Amino acid sequence: MKIGFIGSGHIGKTVAKCAVRAGNSVIMSNSRGPETLSGIINELGPKATAATAAQAAAEGDIVVVTIPLFALPKVPVAPLDGKTVIDTMNYYPVRDGHIKELDNGTATTSELTARHLPGSHVVKAFNSIIASEIETTARPEGDPQRRTLPIARDDDAAKQTVTRLIRSIGFDVYDAGPLHEGFRFQNGTPAYCARANHGQLIRLLKQARG
Ligand SMILES: NC(=O)c1ccc[n+]([C@@H]2O[C@H](COP(=O)([O-])OP(=O)(O)OC[C@H]3O[C@@H](n4cnc5c(N)ncnc54)[C@H](OP(=O)(O)O)[C@@H]3O)[C@@H](O)[C@H]2O)c1
């Protein structure tokens, strides 16, 4: 699979590294342009290329949007039409400014992403694990220490695609339901970044207050 990345920071680079290890190729982008990504591309190896955000969006079979939430309006819409989009973003008012619907709980971050990308199939994933732990806590299938990561999504086919990717990287997956249920593992909840197995994660998700 070819995976496009809009954002090549802590999460983007680490997910890309793990995705390459799992046999995928990656197209990386950032806000400053492909010429600023040579270090990361060297690190990721021959299965990685640098591009603009619009190119990464157009060329990825699936695309990971992994930028600060304040930059969401800059994510290109047309090239993502019909695609599965992984949204890793969390909301930090100090960084992102206050967003009324997130403050009053009438929307989740990934619902805002889906609203910005009405033709895309948005899956909330990788928002609830510390970037470095994507590498350090990944475990092969069947390992008793294998973690379960939560996802939320409105589309079933996109869920299957993202689940396969996450499993190949080294984690089990728990489907927490539609994008609105993403509040259960946003930052500040008991499930957020918990090193949990399937049963533990389900218990933690239930503790979230909507
Ligand atoms: N770090 C974590 O452990 C962690 C864990 C879970 C979730 N998250 C969430 O995941 C998201 C990414 O986090 P991060 O820690 O990886 O952030 P980061 O290290 O600050 O990296 C952000 C990346 O986004 C790029 N970017 C910003 N605006 C862009 C635009 N308009 N088009 C394309 N690329 C753009 C930046 O490029 P430039 O450098 O060129 O500006 C940079 O590559 C955030 O929403 C964060 O809250 C982070």
mmCIF file of C-alpha atoms and ligand atoms in Angstrom:
data_model
loop_
_atom_site.group_PDB
_atom_site.id
_atom_site.type_symbol
_atom_site.label_atom_id
_atom_site.label_comp_id
_atom_site.label_asym_id
_atom_site.label_seq_id
_atom_site.Cartn_x
_atom_site.Cartn_y
_atom_site.Cartn_z
ATOM 1 C CA MET A 1 0.000 0.000 0.000
ATOM 2 C CA LYS A 2 1.120 3.578 -0.639
ATOM 3 C CA ILE A 3 0.449 5.789 2.368
ATOM 4 C CA GLY A 4 0.435 9.581 2.100
ATOM 5 C CA PHE A 5 1.358 11.694 5.112
ATOM 6 C CA ILE A 6 0.206 15.244 5.663
ATOM 7 C CA GLY A 7 2.546 16.065 8.518
ATOM 8 C CA SER A 8 5.959 14.537 9.152
ATOM 9 C CA GLY A 9 6.499 15.407 12.789
ATOM 10 C CA HIS A 10 6.624 13.084 15.799
ATOM 11 C CA ILE A 11 3.611 10.988 14.854
ATOM 12 C CA GLY A 12 3.924 11.203 11.069
ATOM 13 C CA LYS A 13 7.543 10.126 11.000
ATOM 14 C CA THR A 14 7.038 7.299 13.488
ATOM 15 C CA VAL A 15 3.930 5.860 11.832
ATOM 16 C CA ALA A 16 5.729 6.122 8.480
ATOM 17 C CA LYS A 17 8.732 4.238 9.842
ATOM 18 C CA CYS A 18 6.530 1.427 11.148
ATOM 19 C CA ALA A 19 4.458 1.361 7.953
ATOM 20 C CA VAL A 20 7.607 1.009 5.841
ATOM 21 C CA ARG A 21 8.790 -1.832 8.077
ATOM 22 C CA ALA A 22 5.438 -3.514 7.486
ATOM 23 C CA GLY A 23 6.053 -3.391 3.726
ATOM 24 C CA ASN A 24 4.312 -0.191 2.628
ATOM 25 C CA SER A 25 5.698 2.787 0.753
ATOM 26 C CA VAL A 26 5.182 6.308 2.092
ATOM 27 C CA ILE A 27 4.908 9.826 0.675
ATOM 28 C CA MET A 28 5.822 12.438 3.270
ATOM 29 C CA SER A 29 4.855 16.117 3.359
ATOM 30 C CA ASN A 30 4.990 19.032 5.737
ATOM 31 C CA SER A 31 4.145 22.727 5.702
ATOM 32 C CA ARG A 32 7.531 23.915 4.434
ATOM 33 C CA GLY A 33 7.952 21.855 1.271
ATOM 34 C CA PRO A 34 9.554 18.590 0.139
ATOM 35 C CA GLU A 35 13.075 20.044 0.032
ATOM 36 C CA THR A 36 13.006 20.292 3.848
ATOM 37 C CA LEU A 37 12.297 16.557 4.260
ATOM 38 C CA SER A 38 15.576 15.039 3.007
ATOM 39 C CA GLY A 39 16.707 13.993 6.487
ATOM 40 C CA ILE A 40 13.489 12.102 7.168
ATOM 41 C CA ILE A 41 13.480 10.519 3.712
ATOM 42 C CA ASN A 42 17.053 9.293 4.207
ATOM 43 C CA GLU A 43 16.046 7.825 7.536
ATOM 44 C CA LEU A 44 12.956 6.113 6.104
ATOM 45 C CA GLY A 45 14.868 4.612 3.163
ATOM 46 C CA PRO A 46 14.057 3.825 -0.467
ATOM 47 C CA LYS A 47 10.340 3.239 0.102
ATOM 48 C CA ALA A 48 9.881 6.898 1.113
ATOM 49 C CA THR A 49 9.512 9.989 -1.052
ATOM 50 C CA ALA A 50 8.900 13.651 -0.257
ATOM 51 C CA ALA A 51 6.086 15.668 -1.798
ATOM 52 C CA THR A 52 3.768 18.577 -1.231
ATOM 53 C CA ALA A 53 0.712 17.979 0.938
ATOM 54 C CA ALA A 54 -1.497 18.032 -2.175
ATOM 55 C CA GLN A 55 0.693 15.390 -3.868
ATOM 56 C CA ALA A 56 0.780 13.180 -0.764
ATOM 57 C CA ALA A 57 -3.004 13.455 -0.618
ATOM 58 C CA ALA A 58 -3.401 12.637 -4.313
ATOM 59 C CA GLU A 59 -0.941 9.743 -4.444
ATOM 60 C CA GLY A 60 -1.666 7.956 -1.173
ATOM 61 C CA ASP A 61 -3.983 4.951 -1.277
ATOM 62 C CA ILE A 62 -4.752 6.055 2.238
ATOM 63 C CA VAL A 63 -3.632 9.324 3.817
ATOM 64 C CA VAL A 64 -2.630 10.141 7.385
ATOM 65 C CA VAL A 65 -3.435 13.687 8.504
ATOM 66 C CA THR A 66 -1.120 14.333 11.408
ATOM 67 C CA ILE A 67 -0.711 18.055 11.962
ATOM 68 C CA PRO A 68 -1.724 20.488 14.686
ATOM 69 C CA LEU A 69 -5.510 20.859 14.665
ATOM 70 C CA PHE A 70 -5.243 24.600 13.952
ATOM 71 C CA ALA A 71 -3.909 23.695 10.464
ATOM 72 C CA LEU A 72 -6.924 21.519 9.546
ATOM 73 C CA PRO A 73 -8.416 24.185 7.202
ATOM 74 C CA LYS A 74 -5.245 23.946 5.086
ATOM 75 C CA VAL A 75 -5.642 20.212 4.386
ATOM 76 C CA PRO A 76 -6.415 19.815 0.662
ATOM 77 C CA VAL A 77 -9.969 18.592 0.136
ATOM 78 C CA ALA A 78 -10.366 17.536 -3.519
ATOM 79 C CA PRO A 79 -7.456 15.049 -3.716
ATOM 80 C CA LEU A 80 -8.767 13.255 -0.612
ATOM 81 C CA ASP A 81 -12.210 12.718 -2.069
ATOM 82 C CA GLY A 82 -13.249 9.053 -1.745
ATOM 83 C CA LYS A 83 -10.143 8.131 0.268
ATOM 84 C CA THR A 84 -9.608 6.654 3.683
ATOM 85 C CA VAL A 85 -8.059 9.338 5.889
ATOM 86 C CA ILE A 86 -6.480 8.574 9.259
ATOM 87 C CA ASP A 87 -6.846 11.501 11.644
ATOM 88 C CA THR A 88 -4.348 11.512 14.531
ATOM 89 C CA MET A 89 -5.142 15.008 15.753
ATOM 90 C CA ASN A 90 -5.875 16.088 19.298
ATOM 91 C CA TYR A 91 -7.220 19.393 20.556
ATOM 92 C CA TYR A 92 -5.095 21.636 22.735
ATOM 93 C CA PRO A 93 -6.703 25.085 23.087
ATOM 94 C CA VAL A 94 -3.347 26.576 24.115
ATOM 95 C CA ARG A 95 -1.889 25.471 20.774
ATOM 96 C CA ASP A 96 -4.984 25.405 18.553
ATOM 97 C CA GLY A 97 -7.073 28.291 19.935
ATOM 98 C CA HIS A 98 -10.531 27.714 21.377
ATOM 99 C CA ILE A 99 -13.031 25.873 19.190
ATOM 100 C CA LYS A 100 -16.545 26.259 20.565
ATOM 101 C CA GLU A 101 -17.945 22.862 19.537
ATOM 102 C CA LEU A 102 -15.005 21.046 21.080
ATOM 103 C CA ASP A 103 -15.213 23.096 24.252
ATOM 104 C CA ASN A 104 -18.916 22.348 24.702
ATOM 105 C CA GLY A 105 -18.652 18.721 23.526
ATOM 106 C CA THR A 106 -21.120 18.979 20.641
ATOM 107 C CA ALA A 107 -18.467 17.730 18.199
ATOM 108 C CA THR A 108 -15.269 15.691 18.311
ATOM 109 C CA THR A 109 -12.049 16.607 16.560
ATOM 110 C CA SER A 110 -12.531 13.880 13.962
ATOM 111 C CA GLU A 111 -16.061 15.053 13.249
ATOM 112 C CA LEU A 112 -14.536 18.440 12.416
ATOM 113 C CA THR A 113 -12.037 16.654 10.168
ATOM 114 C CA ALA A 114 -14.864 14.760 8.464
ATOM 115 C CA ARG A 115 -16.745 18.031 7.992
ATOM 116 C CA HIS A 116 -13.669 19.567 6.336
ATOM 117 C CA LEU A 117 -13.294 16.447 4.150
ATOM 118 C CA PRO A 118 -16.921 15.578 3.295
ATOM 119 C CA GLY A 119 -15.981 13.110 0.541
ATOM 120 C CA SER A 120 -13.393 11.232 2.621
ATOM 121 C CA HIS A 121 -13.771 8.282 4.992
ATOM 122 C CA VAL A 122 -12.197 9.555 8.190
ATOM 123 C CA VAL A 123 -10.888 7.165 10.837
ATOM 124 C CA LYS A 124 -9.636 8.483 14.162
ATOM 125 C CA ALA A 125 -6.507 6.505 15.046
ATOM 126 C CA PHE A 126 -3.024 6.912 16.553
ATOM 127 C CA ASN A 127 -4.259 9.937 18.513
ATOM 128 C CA SER A 128 -4.095 7.980 21.750
ATOM 129 C CA ILE A 129 -0.526 6.757 21.829
ATOM 130 C CA ILE A 130 2.646 8.718 22.524
ATOM 131 C CA ALA A 131 4.609 8.955 19.281
ATOM 132 C CA SER A 132 7.729 7.179 20.556
ATOM 133 C CA GLU A 133 5.623 4.295 21.918
ATOM 134 C CA ILE A 134 4.387 3.416 18.423
ATOM 135 C CA GLU A 135 7.847 1.964 17.894
ATOM 136 C CA THR A 136 8.773 0.881 21.384
ATOM 137 C CA THR A 137 5.532 -0.844 22.414
ATOM 138 C CA ALA A 138 4.604 -2.527 19.104
ATOM 139 C CA ARG A 139 4.481 -6.321 19.521
ATOM 140 C CA PRO A 140 3.828 -9.219 17.149
ATOM 141 C CA GLU A 141 0.416 -10.845 17.015
ATOM 142 C CA GLY A 142 -0.131 -13.216 19.919
ATOM 143 C CA ASP A 143 2.424 -11.522 22.195
ATOM 144 C CA PRO A 144 0.838 -11.288 25.675
ATOM 145 C CA GLN A 145 2.041 -7.667 25.929
ATOM 146 C CA ARG A 146 0.463 -6.551 22.661
ATOM 147 C CA ARG A 147 -1.501 -3.331 23.208
ATOM 148 C CA THR A 148 -4.907 -2.514 21.805
ATOM 149 C CA LEU A 149 -5.395 0.885 20.188
ATOM 150 C CA PRO A 150 -8.841 2.479 19.863
ATOM 151 C CA ILE A 151 -10.265 3.755 16.589
ATOM 152 C CA ALA A 152 -13.495 5.560 15.730
ATOM 153 C CA ARG A 153 -15.051 5.789 12.288
ATOM 154 C CA ASP A 154 -18.288 6.221 10.391
ATOM 155 C CA ASP A 155 -17.357 3.981 7.455
ATOM 156 C CA ASP A 156 -16.990 0.216 7.656
ATOM 157 C CA ALA A 157 -14.652 -0.345 4.705
ATOM 158 C CA ALA A 158 -12.292 2.372 5.962
ATOM 159 C CA LYS A 159 -12.344 0.739 9.382
ATOM 160 C CA GLN A 160 -11.204 -2.565 7.846
ATOM 161 C CA THR A 161 -8.373 -0.898 5.921
ATOM 162 C CA VAL A 162 -7.073 1.008 8.939
ATOM 163 C CA THR A 163 -7.454 -2.003 11.217
ATOM 164 C CA ARG A 164 -5.286 -4.090 8.883
ATOM 165 C CA LEU A 165 -2.631 -1.364 8.823
ATOM 166 C CA ILE A 166 -2.529 -0.956 12.619
ATOM 167 C CA ARG A 167 -2.427 -4.716 13.164
ATOM 168 C CA SER A 168 0.480 -5.041 10.728
ATOM 169 C CA ILE A 169 2.369 -2.359 12.670
ATOM 170 C CA GLY A 170 2.071 -4.269 15.946
ATOM 171 C CA PHE A 171 -1.182 -3.459 17.772
ATOM 172 C CA ASP A 172 -4.623 -4.924 18.169
ATOM 173 C CA VAL A 173 -7.532 -2.613 17.408
ATOM 174 C CA TYR A 174 -10.754 -1.843 19.248
ATOM 175 C CA ASP A 175 -13.533 -0.159 17.286
ATOM 176 C CA ALA A 176 -15.064 2.403 19.645
ATOM 177 C CA GLY A 177 -17.847 3.180 17.165
ATOM 178 C CA PRO A 178 -18.779 6.238 15.102
ATOM 179 C CA LEU A 179 -16.613 9.363 14.999
ATOM 180 C CA HIS A 180 -18.721 10.966 17.710
ATOM 181 C CA GLU A 181 -17.537 8.271 20.121
ATOM 182 C CA GLY A 182 -13.977 9.507 19.600
ATOM 183 C CA PHE A 183 -14.459 11.651 22.714
ATOM 184 C CA ARG A 184 -13.864 8.439 24.700
ATOM 185 C CA PHE A 185 -10.149 8.410 23.883
ATOM 186 C CA GLN A 186 -9.351 12.050 23.313
ATOM 187 C CA ASN A 187 -6.682 13.695 25.457
ATOM 188 C CA GLY A 188 -7.730 14.005 29.083
ATOM 189 C CA THR A 189 -9.737 10.753 29.220
ATOM 190 C CA PRO A 190 -8.757 7.613 31.173
ATOM 191 C CA ALA A 191 -8.172 5.699 27.915
ATOM 192 C CA TYR A 192 -5.895 8.370 26.445
ATOM 193 C CA CYS A 193 -2.441 6.882 25.794
ATOM 194 C CA ALA A 194 -3.183 3.990 28.164
ATOM 195 C CA ARG A 195 -1.002 0.927 27.701
ATOM 196 C CA ALA A 196 -3.991 -1.370 27.704
ATOM 197 C CA ASN A 197 -5.024 -4.721 26.324
ATOM 198 C CA HIS A 198 -8.454 -5.276 24.782
ATOM 199 C CA GLY A 199 -10.393 -5.787 28.039
ATOM 200 C CA GLN A 200 -8.612 -2.999 29.902
ATOM 201 C CA LEU A 201 -9.222 -0.567 27.042
ATOM 202 C CA ILE A 202 -12.951 -1.321 26.927
ATOM 203 C CA ARG A 203 -13.210 -0.592 30.655
ATOM 204 C CA LEU A 204 -11.304 2.687 30.290
ATOM 205 C CA LEU A 205 -13.395 3.830 27.313
ATOM 206 C CA LYS A 206 -16.567 3.325 29.355
ATOM 207 C CA GLN A 207 -15.243 5.709 32.023
ATOM 208 C CA ALA A 208 -15.131 8.699 29.635
ATOM 209 C CA ARG A 209 -17.673 11.440 30.255
ATOM 210 C CA GLY A 210 -19.301 12.907 27.136
HETATM 211 N N1 LIG B 1 3.372 13.761 19.644
HETATM 212 C C1 LIG B 1 2.559 12.838 20.152
HETATM 213 O O1 LIG B 1 2.989 11.977 20.964
HETATM 214 C C2 LIG B 1 1.115 12.789 19.720
HETATM 215 C C3 LIG B 1 0.355 11.671 20.129
HETATM 216 C C4 LIG B 1 -0.953 11.543 19.670
HETATM 217 C C5 LIG B 1 -1.507 12.511 18.859
HETATM 218 N N2 LIG B 1 -0.777 13.615 18.505
HETATM 219 C C6 LIG B 1 -1.441 14.614 17.661
HETATM 220 O O2 LIG B 1 -1.087 14.339 16.307
HETATM 221 C C7 LIG B 1 -0.882 15.571 15.591
HETATM 222 C C8 LIG B 1 0.579 15.638 15.125
HETATM 223 O O3 LIG B 1 1.387 15.627 16.293
HETATM 224 P P1 LIG B 1 2.975 15.660 16.209
HETATM 225 O O4 LIG B 1 3.456 15.549 17.596
HETATM 226 O O5 LIG B 1 3.447 14.704 15.173
HETATM 227 O O6 LIG B 1 3.196 17.153 15.695
HETATM 228 P P2 LIG B 1 4.569 17.846 15.286
HETATM 229 O O7 LIG B 1 5.738 17.008 15.707
HETATM 230 O O8 LIG B 1 4.479 19.260 15.748
HETATM 231 O O9 LIG B 1 4.517 17.816 13.689
HETATM 232 C C9 LIG B 1 3.526 18.501 12.986
HETATM 233 C C10 LIG B 1 3.753 18.265 11.519
HETATM 234 O O10 LIG B 1 2.673 18.857 10.804
HETATM 235 C C11 LIG B 1 3.225 19.585 9.708
HETATM 236 N N3 LIG B 1 2.265 20.579 9.250
HETATM 237 C C12 LIG B 1 1.775 21.664 9.913
HETATM 238 N N4 LIG B 1 0.911 22.325 9.121
HETATM 239 C C13 LIG B 1 0.859 21.650 7.951
HETATM 240 C C14 LIG B 1 0.164 21.843 6.728
HETATM 241 N N5 LIG B 1 -0.683 22.869 6.567
HETATM 242 N N6 LIG B 1 0.366 20.958 5.709
HETATM 243 C C15 LIG B 1 1.219 19.910 5.869
HETATM 244 N N7 LIG B 1 1.901 19.677 7.009
HETATM 245 C C16 LIG B 1 1.727 20.543 8.031
HETATM 246 C C17 LIG B 1 4.503 20.156 10.252
HETATM 247 O O11 LIG B 1 5.308 20.586 9.198
HETATM 248 P P3 LIG B 1 6.373 21.805 9.419
HETATM 249 O O12 LIG B 1 7.347 21.300 10.430
HETATM 250 O O13 LIG B 1 6.950 22.006 8.063
HETATM 251 O O14 LIG B 1 5.559 22.973 9.900
HETATM 252 C C18 LIG B 1 5.043 18.915 10.963
HETATM 253 O O15 LIG B 1 5.650 18.035 10.050
HETATM 254 C C19 LIG B 1 -1.257 16.683 16.548
HETATM 255 O O16 LIG B 1 -2.601 17.048 16.347
HETATM 256 C C20 LIG B 1 -1.058 16.054 17.936
HETATM 257 O O17 LIG B 1 -1.874 16.662 18.923
HETATM 258 C C21 LIG B 1 0.523 13.761 18.911
#
